[in-house]
């Protein structure tokens, strides 16, 4: 069993930055790949970024134009998502995810076994 707990969401004006955190616990062997997804009202869940914890390899949704950065702590138990130059269209619920296998490029939700509860991000114009 893997548990994921996100934090760091909130409200910010366009052009600002936010940093999300996801604390993972449970079987480390079940979560070598971790990532972030987001979902806006009425839209499908969209992959944002993923990271291979043992090797640090990162994948991003190219639509983000390099504005977001995924990273991890030294122990591989916390994954961060730094979001810069935020736009109103970045608003939504951001979910932390974990998987036993690669999530794809860009990450796809059908490859995810574990989800966090989500954290709301609201970007105002």
PDB file of N, CA and C in Angstrom, residues 42-121:
ATOM      1  N   UNK A  42     -14.775  19.874 -15.432  1.00  0.00           N
ATOM      2  CA  UNK A  42     -15.315  19.475 -16.711  1.00  0.00           C
ATOM      3  C   UNK A  42     -14.303  18.935 -17.699  1.00  0.00           C
ATOM      4  N   UNK A  43     -13.056  18.808 -17.263  1.00  0.00           N
ATOM      5  CA  UNK A  43     -12.015  18.320 -18.162  1.00  0.00           C
ATOM      6  C   UNK A  43     -11.405  17.024 -17.647  1.00  0.00           C
ATOM      7  N   UNK A  44     -10.732  16.324 -18.541  1.00  0.00           N
ATOM      8  CA  UNK A  44     -10.073  15.088 -18.161  1.00  0.00           C
ATOM      9  C   UNK A  44      -8.805  15.385 -17.350  1.00  0.00           C
ATOM     10  N   UNK A  45      -8.401  14.394 -16.577  1.00  0.00           N
ATOM     11  CA  UNK A  45      -7.164  14.531 -15.820  1.00  0.00           C
ATOM     12  C   UNK A  45      -5.974  14.523 -16.796  1.00  0.00           C
ATOM     13  N   UNK A  46      -5.072  15.469 -16.603  1.00  0.00           N
ATOM     14  CA  UNK A  46      -3.960  15.696 -17.530  1.00  0.00           C
ATOM     15  C   UNK A  46      -2.630  15.471 -16.827  1.00  0.00           C
ATOM     16  N   UNK A  47      -1.740  14.745 -17.477  1.00  0.00           N
ATOM     17  CA  UNK A  47      -0.418  14.533 -16.920  1.00  0.00           C
ATOM     18  C   UNK A  47       0.423  15.794 -16.999  1.00  0.00           C
ATOM     19  N   UNK A  48       1.136  16.101 -15.929  1.00  0.00           N
ATOM     20  CA  UNK A  48       1.964  17.302 -15.862  1.00  0.00           C
ATOM     21  C   UNK A  48       3.444  16.929 -15.942  1.00  0.00           C
ATOM     22  N   UNK A  49       3.883  16.071 -15.040  1.00  0.00           N
ATOM     23  CA  UNK A  49       5.296  15.694 -14.992  1.00  0.00           C
ATOM     24  C   UNK A  49       5.451  14.401 -14.203  1.00  0.00           C
ATOM     25  N   UNK A  50       6.540  13.695 -14.473  1.00  0.00           N
ATOM     26  CA  UNK A  50       6.839  12.493 -13.703  1.00  0.00           C
ATOM     27  C   UNK A  50       8.334  12.405 -13.472  1.00  0.00           C
ATOM     28  N   UNK A  51       8.710  11.597 -12.474  1.00  0.00           N
ATOM     29  CA  UNK A  51      10.114  11.421 -12.145  1.00  0.00           C
ATOM     30  C   UNK A  51      10.353   9.973 -11.747  1.00  0.00           C
ATOM     31  N   UNK A  52      11.471   9.416 -12.219  1.00  0.00           N
ATOM     32  CA  UNK A  52      11.886   8.076 -11.831  1.00  0.00           C
ATOM     33  C   UNK A  52      12.769   8.240 -10.607  1.00  0.00           C
ATOM     34  N   UNK A  53      12.253   7.828  -9.458  1.00  0.00           N
ATOM     35  CA  UNK A  53      12.909   8.137  -8.193  1.00  0.00           C
ATOM     36  C   UNK A  53      14.347   7.606  -8.120  1.00  0.00           C
ATOM     37  N   UNK A  54      14.617   6.350  -8.474  1.00  0.00           N
ATOM     38  CA  UNK A  54      15.995   5.866  -8.319  1.00  0.00           C
ATOM     39  C   UNK A  54      17.011   6.599  -9.201  1.00  0.00           C
ATOM     40  N   UNK A  55      16.593   6.977 -10.422  1.00  0.00           N
ATOM     41  CA  UNK A  55      17.545   7.574 -11.349  1.00  0.00           C
ATOM     42  C   UNK A  55      17.380   9.068 -11.554  1.00  0.00           C
ATOM     43  N   UNK A  56      16.258   9.609 -11.059  1.00  0.00           N
ATOM     44  CA  UNK A  56      16.028  11.041 -11.199  1.00  0.00           C
ATOM     45  C   UNK A  56      15.622  11.488 -12.589  1.00  0.00           C
ATOM     46  N   UNK A  57      15.269  10.549 -13.467  1.00  0.00           N
ATOM     47  CA  UNK A  57      14.877  10.916 -14.827  1.00  0.00           C
ATOM     48  C   UNK A  57      13.493  11.558 -14.793  1.00  0.00           C
ATOM     49  N   UNK A  58      13.365  12.670 -15.522  1.00  0.00           N
ATOM     50  CA  UNK A  58      12.137  13.457 -15.472  1.00  0.00           C
ATOM     51  C   UNK A  58      11.481  13.540 -16.850  1.00  0.00           C
ATOM     52  N   UNK A  59      10.174  13.546 -16.866  1.00  0.00           N
ATOM     53  CA  UNK A  59       9.395  13.760 -18.079  1.00  0.00           C
ATOM     54  C   UNK A  59       8.370  14.842 -17.821  1.00  0.00           C
ATOM     55  N   UNK A  60       8.124  15.656 -18.846  1.00  0.00           N
ATOM     56  CA  UNK A  60       7.184  16.749 -18.713  1.00  0.00           C
ATOM     57  C   UNK A  60       6.188  16.752 -19.870  1.00  0.00           C
ATOM     58  N   UNK A  61       5.010  17.269 -19.583  1.00  0.00           N
ATOM     59  CA  UNK A  61       4.061  17.535 -20.640  1.00  0.00           C
ATOM     60  C   UNK A  61       4.616  18.712 -21.440  1.00  0.00           C
ATOM     61  N   UNK A  62       4.852  18.551 -22.735  1.00  0.00           N
ATOM     62  CA  UNK A  62       5.470  19.641 -23.508  1.00  0.00           C
ATOM     63  C   UNK A  62       4.611  20.899 -23.590  1.00  0.00           C
ATOM     64  N   UNK A  63       3.324  20.761 -23.323  1.00  0.00           N
ATOM     65  CA  UNK A  63       2.455  21.932 -23.398  1.00  0.00           C
ATOM     66  C   UNK A  63       2.759  22.958 -22.300  1.00  0.00           C
ATOM     67  N   UNK A  64       3.548  22.567 -21.308  1.00  0.00           N
ATOM     68  CA  UNK A  64       3.855  23.459 -20.199  1.00  0.00           C
ATOM     69  C   UNK A  64       4.951  24.462 -20.541  1.00  0.00           C
ATOM     70  N   UNK A  65       5.610  24.291 -21.657  1.00  0.00           N
ATOM     71  CA  UNK A  65       6.627  25.253 -22.127  1.00  0.00           C
ATOM     72  C   UNK A  65       7.732  25.504 -21.100  1.00  0.00           C
ATOM     73  N   UNK A  66       8.070  24.474 -20.342  1.00  0.00           N
ATOM     74  CA  UNK A  66       9.192  24.582 -19.424  1.00  0.00           C
ATOM     75  C   UNK A  66       8.932  25.400 -18.180  1.00  0.00           C
ATOM     76  N   UNK A  67       7.669  25.705 -17.884  1.00  0.00           N
ATOM     77  CA  UNK A  67       7.366  26.545 -16.727  1.00  0.00           C
ATOM     78  C   UNK A  67       7.354  25.769 -15.414  1.00  0.00           C
ATOM     79  N   UNK A  68       7.187  24.458 -15.496  1.00  0.00           N
ATOM     80  CA  UNK A  68       7.086  23.626 -14.295  1.00  0.00           C
ATOM     81  C   UNK A  68       8.335  22.768 -14.149  1.00  0.00           C
ATOM     82  N   UNK A  69       8.672  22.445 -12.884  1.00  0.00           N
ATOM     83  CA  UNK A  69       9.838  21.622 -12.607  1.00  0.00           C
ATOM     84  C   UNK A  69       9.524  20.624 -11.506  1.00  0.00           C
ATOM     85  N   UNK A  70       9.791  19.350 -11.762  1.00  0.00           N
ATOM     86  CA  UNK A  70       9.563  18.307 -10.763  1.00  0.00           C
ATOM     87  C   UNK A  70      10.902  17.940 -10.139  1.00  0.00           C
ATOM     88  N   UNK A  71      10.885  17.666  -8.836  1.00  0.00           N
ATOM     89  CA  UNK A  71      12.104  17.284  -8.136  1.00  0.00           C
ATOM     90  C   UNK A  71      11.747  16.385  -6.956  1.00  0.00           C
ATOM     91  N   UNK A  72      12.776  15.869  -6.300  1.00  0.00           N
ATOM     92  CA  UNK A  72      12.545  14.975  -5.162  1.00  0.00           C
ATOM     93  C   UNK A  72      13.528  15.305  -4.049  1.00  0.00           C
ATOM     94  N   UNK A  73      13.226  14.861  -2.851  1.00  0.00           N
ATOM     95  CA  UNK A  73      14.181  15.010  -1.762  1.00  0.00           C
ATOM     96  C   UNK A  73      15.205  13.879  -1.838  1.00  0.00           C
ATOM     97  N   UNK A  74      16.213  13.952  -0.990  1.00  0.00           N
ATOM     98  CA  UNK A  74      17.304  12.976  -1.063  1.00  0.00           C
ATOM     99  C   UNK A  74      16.845  11.556  -0.774  1.00  0.00           C
ATOM    100  N   UNK A  75      15.835  11.412   0.064  1.00  0.00           N
ATOM    101  CA  UNK A  75      15.369  10.077   0.433  1.00  0.00           C
ATOM    102  C   UNK A  75      14.391   9.491  -0.575  1.00  0.00           C
ATOM    103  N   UNK A  76      13.915  10.310  -1.490  1.00  0.00           N
ATOM    104  CA  UNK A  76      12.955   9.826  -2.473  1.00  0.00           C
ATOM    105  C   UNK A  76      11.560   9.636  -1.920  1.00  0.00           C
ATOM    106  N   UNK A  77      11.270  10.295  -0.802  1.00  0.00           N
ATOM    107  CA  UNK A  77       9.957  10.171  -0.193  1.00  0.00           C
ATOM    108  C   UNK A  77       9.080  11.395  -0.398  1.00  0.00           C
ATOM    109  N   UNK A  78       9.667  12.466  -0.885  1.00  0.00           N
ATOM    110  CA  UNK A  78       8.921  13.697  -1.139  1.00  0.00           C
ATOM    111  C   UNK A  78       9.191  14.143  -2.564  1.00  0.00           C
ATOM    112  N   UNK A  79       8.135  14.427  -3.277  1.00  0.00           N
ATOM    113  CA  UNK A  79       8.249  14.928  -4.646  1.00  0.00           C
ATOM    114  C   UNK A  79       7.638  16.322  -4.685  1.00  0.00           C
ATOM    115  N   UNK A  80       8.324  17.204  -5.373  1.00  0.00           N
ATOM    116  CA  UNK A  80       7.888  18.597  -5.456  1.00  0.00           C
ATOM    117  C   UNK A  80       7.495  18.942  -6.895  1.00  0.00           C
ATOM    118  N   UNK A  81       6.632  19.934  -7.023  1.00  0.00           N
ATOM    119  CA  UNK A  81       6.323  20.505  -8.328  1.00  0.00           C
ATOM    120  C   UNK A  81       6.392  22.024  -8.179  1.00  0.00           C
ATOM    121  N   UNK A  82       7.433  22.603  -8.760  1.00  0.00           N
ATOM    122  CA  UNK A  82       7.578  24.055  -8.760  1.00  0.00           C
ATOM    123  C   UNK A  82       6.926  24.590 -10.021  1.00  0.00           C
ATOM    124  N   UNK A  83       5.977  25.485  -9.838  1.00  0.00           N
ATOM    125  CA  UNK A  83       5.219  26.027 -10.960  1.00  0.00           C
ATOM    126  C   UNK A  83       5.498  27.521 -11.062  1.00  0.00           C
ATOM    127  N   UNK A  84       6.070  27.913 -12.170  1.00  0.00           N
ATOM    128  CA  UNK A  84       6.403  29.323 -12.400  1.00  0.00           C
ATOM    129  C   UNK A  84       5.540  29.912 -13.502  1.00  0.00           C
ATOM    130  N   UNK A  85       5.496  31.223 -13.540  1.00  0.00           N
ATOM    131  CA  UNK A  85       4.763  31.967 -14.573  1.00  0.00           C
ATOM    132  C   UNK A  85       3.370  31.381 -14.753  1.00  0.00           C
ATOM    133  N   UNK A  86       2.661  31.251 -13.654  1.00  0.00           N
ATOM    134  CA  UNK A  86       1.352  30.603 -13.682  1.00  0.00           C
ATOM    135  C   UNK A  86       0.348  31.401 -14.482  1.00  0.00           C
ATOM    136  N   UNK A  87      -0.550  30.676 -15.150  1.00  0.00           N
ATOM    137  CA  UNK A  87      -1.600  31.263 -15.964  1.00  0.00           C
ATOM    138  C   UNK A  87      -2.953  30.824 -15.422  1.00  0.00           C
ATOM    139  N   UNK A  88      -4.014  31.574 -15.683  1.00  0.00           N
ATOM    140  CA  UNK A  88      -5.341  31.143 -15.218  1.00  0.00           C
ATOM    141  C   UNK A  88      -5.707  29.732 -15.681  1.00  0.00           C
ATOM    142  N   UNK A  89      -5.266  29.353 -16.859  1.00  0.00           N
ATOM    143  CA  UNK A  89      -5.579  28.009 -17.362  1.00  0.00           C
ATOM    144  C   UNK A  89      -4.822  26.909 -16.631  1.00  0.00           C
ATOM    145  N   UNK A  90      -3.905  27.263 -15.739  1.00  0.00           N
ATOM    146  CA  UNK A  90      -3.238  26.274 -14.893  1.00  0.00           C
ATOM    147  C   UNK A  90      -4.080  25.919 -13.667  1.00  0.00           C
ATOM    148  N   UNK A  91      -5.179  26.596 -13.476  1.00  0.00           N
ATOM    149  CA  UNK A  91      -6.040  26.342 -12.312  1.00  0.00           C
ATOM    150  C   UNK A  91      -6.643  24.946 -12.386  1.00  0.00           C
ATOM    151  N   UNK A  92      -6.808  24.335 -11.223  1.00  0.00           N
ATOM    152  CA  UNK A  92      -7.409  23.011 -11.152  1.00  0.00           C
ATOM    153  C   UNK A  92      -6.957  22.304  -9.886  1.00  0.00           C
ATOM    154  N   UNK A  93      -7.374  21.060  -9.780  1.00  0.00           N
ATOM    155  CA  UNK A  93      -6.909  20.231  -8.678  1.00  0.00           C
ATOM    156  C   UNK A  93      -5.665  19.482  -9.157  1.00  0.00           C
ATOM    157  N   UNK A  94      -4.617  19.555  -8.382  1.00  0.00           N
ATOM    158  CA  UNK A  94      -3.371  18.880  -8.708  1.00  0.00           C
ATOM    159  C   UNK A  94      -3.238  17.632  -7.845  1.00  0.00           C
ATOM    160  N   UNK A  95      -3.003  16.515  -8.510  1.00  0.00           N
ATOM    161  CA  UNK A  95      -2.927  15.223  -7.849  1.00  0.00           C
ATOM    162  C   UNK A  95      -1.517  14.659  -7.934  1.00  0.00           C
ATOM    163  N   UNK A  96      -1.043  14.139  -6.821  1.00  0.00           N
ATOM    164  CA  UNK A  96       0.193  13.385  -6.808  1.00  0.00           C
ATOM    165  C   UNK A  96      -0.130  11.939  -7.196  1.00  0.00           C
ATOM    166  N   UNK A  97       0.790  11.306  -7.907  1.00  0.00           N
ATOM    167  CA  UNK A  97       0.551   9.950  -8.391  1.00  0.00           C
ATOM    168  C   UNK A  97       1.809   9.103  -8.234  1.00  0.00           C
ATOM    169  N   UNK A  98       1.610   7.813  -8.093  1.00  0.00           N
ATOM    170  CA  UNK A  98       2.727   6.879  -8.004  1.00  0.00           C
ATOM    171  C   UNK A  98       2.420   5.641  -8.828  1.00  0.00           C
ATOM    172  N   UNK A  99       3.469   5.069  -9.393  1.00  0.00           N
ATOM    173  CA  UNK A  99       3.275   3.925 -10.277  1.00  0.00           C
ATOM    174  C   UNK A  99       4.465   2.980 -10.194  1.00  0.00           C
ATOM    175  N   UNK A 100       4.206   1.707 -10.501  1.00  0.00           N
ATOM    176  CA  UNK A 100       5.283   0.716 -10.560  1.00  0.00           C
ATOM    177  C   UNK A 100       6.034   0.782 -11.887  1.00  0.00           C
ATOM    178  N   UNK A 101       5.448   1.411 -12.884  1.00  0.00           N
ATOM    179  CA  UNK A 101       6.074   1.491 -14.200  1.00  0.00           C
ATOM    180  C   UNK A 101       6.008   2.920 -14.711  1.00  0.00           C
ATOM    181  N   UNK A 102       6.726   3.164 -15.794  1.00  0.00           N
ATOM    182  CA  UNK A 102       6.789   4.506 -16.350  1.00  0.00           C
ATOM    183  C   UNK A 102       5.398   5.017 -16.700  1.00  0.00           C
ATOM    184  N   UNK A 103       5.195   6.291 -16.481  1.00  0.00           N
ATOM    185  CA  UNK A 103       3.878   6.886 -16.690  1.00  0.00           C
ATOM    186  C   UNK A 103       3.666   7.370 -18.121  1.00  0.00           C
ATOM    187  N   UNK A 104       4.712   7.344 -18.924  1.00  0.00           N
ATOM    188  CA  UNK A 104       4.570   7.781 -20.295  1.00  0.00           C
ATOM    189  C   UNK A 104       4.998   9.229 -20.487  1.00  0.00           C
ATOM    190  N   UNK A 105       5.061   9.606 -21.741  1.00  0.00           N
ATOM    191  CA  UNK A 105       5.481  10.959 -22.094  1.00  0.00           C
ATOM    192  C   UNK A 105       4.494  11.542 -23.091  1.00  0.00           C
ATOM    193  N   UNK A 106       3.575  12.447 -22.634  1.00  0.00           N
ATOM    194  CA  UNK A 106       3.419  12.911 -21.263  1.00  0.00           C
ATOM    195  C   UNK A 106       2.785  11.842 -20.381  1.00  0.00           C
ATOM    196  N   UNK A 107       2.817  11.999 -19.080  1.00  0.00           N
ATOM    197  CA  UNK A 107       2.243  11.003 -18.179  1.00  0.00           C
ATOM    198  C   UNK A 107       0.761  10.791 -18.459  1.00  0.00           C
ATOM    199  N   UNK A 108       0.328   9.521 -18.367  1.00  0.00           N
ATOM    200  CA  UNK A 108      -1.074   9.205 -18.580  1.00  0.00           C
ATOM    201  C   UNK A 108      -1.639   8.515 -17.337  1.00  0.00           C
ATOM    202  N   UNK A 109      -2.880   8.857 -17.013  1.00  0.00           N
ATOM    203  CA  UNK A 109      -3.474   8.393 -15.756  1.00  0.00           C
ATOM    204  C   UNK A 109      -3.714   6.897 -15.734  1.00  0.00           C
ATOM    205  N   UNK A 110      -3.837   6.245 -16.908  1.00  0.00           N
ATOM    206  CA  UNK A 110      -4.119   4.816 -16.891  1.00  0.00           C
ATOM    207  C   UNK A 110      -2.914   3.992 -16.443  1.00  0.00           C
ATOM    208  N   UNK A 111      -1.773   4.612 -16.260  1.00  0.00           N
ATOM    209  CA  UNK A 111      -0.571   3.904 -15.800  1.00  0.00           C
ATOM    210  C   UNK A 111      -0.337   4.099 -14.308  1.00  0.00           C
ATOM    211  N   UNK A 112      -1.252   4.782 -13.641  1.00  0.00           N
ATOM    212  CA  UNK A 112      -1.077   5.133 -12.226  1.00  0.00           C
ATOM    213  C   UNK A 112      -1.831   4.157 -11.346  1.00  0.00           C
ATOM    214  N   UNK A 113      -1.170   3.666 -10.299  1.00  0.00           N
ATOM    215  CA  UNK A 113      -1.833   2.785  -9.340  1.00  0.00           C
ATOM    216  C   UNK A 113      -2.275   3.508  -8.068  1.00  0.00           C
ATOM    217  N   UNK A 114      -1.592   4.589  -7.733  1.00  0.00           N
ATOM    218  CA  UNK A 114      -1.883   5.264  -6.469  1.00  0.00           C
ATOM    219  C   UNK A 114      -2.059   6.763  -6.705  1.00  0.00           C
ATOM    220  N   UNK A 115      -3.045   7.324  -6.013  1.00  0.00           N
ATOM    221  CA  UNK A 115      -3.362   8.742  -6.137  1.00  0.00           C
ATOM    222  C   UNK A 115      -3.424   9.389  -4.764  1.00  0.00           C
ATOM    223  N   UNK A 116      -3.016  10.657  -4.716  1.00  0.00           N
ATOM    224  CA  UNK A 116      -3.272  11.467  -3.544  1.00  0.00           C
ATOM    225  C   UNK A 116      -4.672  12.051  -3.622  1.00  0.00           C
ATOM    226  N   UNK A 117      -5.039  12.804  -2.595  1.00  0.00           N
ATOM    227  CA  UNK A 117      -6.392  13.353  -2.526  1.00  0.00           C
ATOM    228  C   UNK A 117      -6.538  14.629  -3.335  1.00  0.00           C
ATOM    229  N   UNK A 118      -5.421  15.231  -3.718  1.00  0.00           N
ATOM    230  CA  UNK A 118      -5.459  16.441  -4.535  1.00  0.00           C
ATOM    231  C   UNK A 118      -5.342  17.715  -3.728  1.00  0.00           C
ATOM    232  N   UNK A 119      -4.821  18.733  -4.382  1.00  0.00           N
ATOM    233  CA  UNK A 119      -4.719  20.057  -3.768  1.00  0.00           C
ATOM    234  C   UNK A 119      -5.110  21.097  -4.811  1.00  0.00           C
ATOM    235  N   UNK A 120      -5.910  22.066  -4.395  1.00  0.00           N
ATOM    236  CA  UNK A 120      -6.470  23.050  -5.323  1.00  0.00           C
ATOM    237  C   UNK A 120      -5.464  24.147  -5.625  1.00  0.00           C
ATOM    238  N   UNK A 121      -5.346  24.465  -6.898  1.00  0.00           N
ATOM    239  CA  UNK A 121      -4.545  25.602  -7.354  1.00  0.00           C
ATOM    240  C   UNK A 121      -5.465  26.528  -8.130  1.00  0.00           C
TER     241      UNK A 121
END
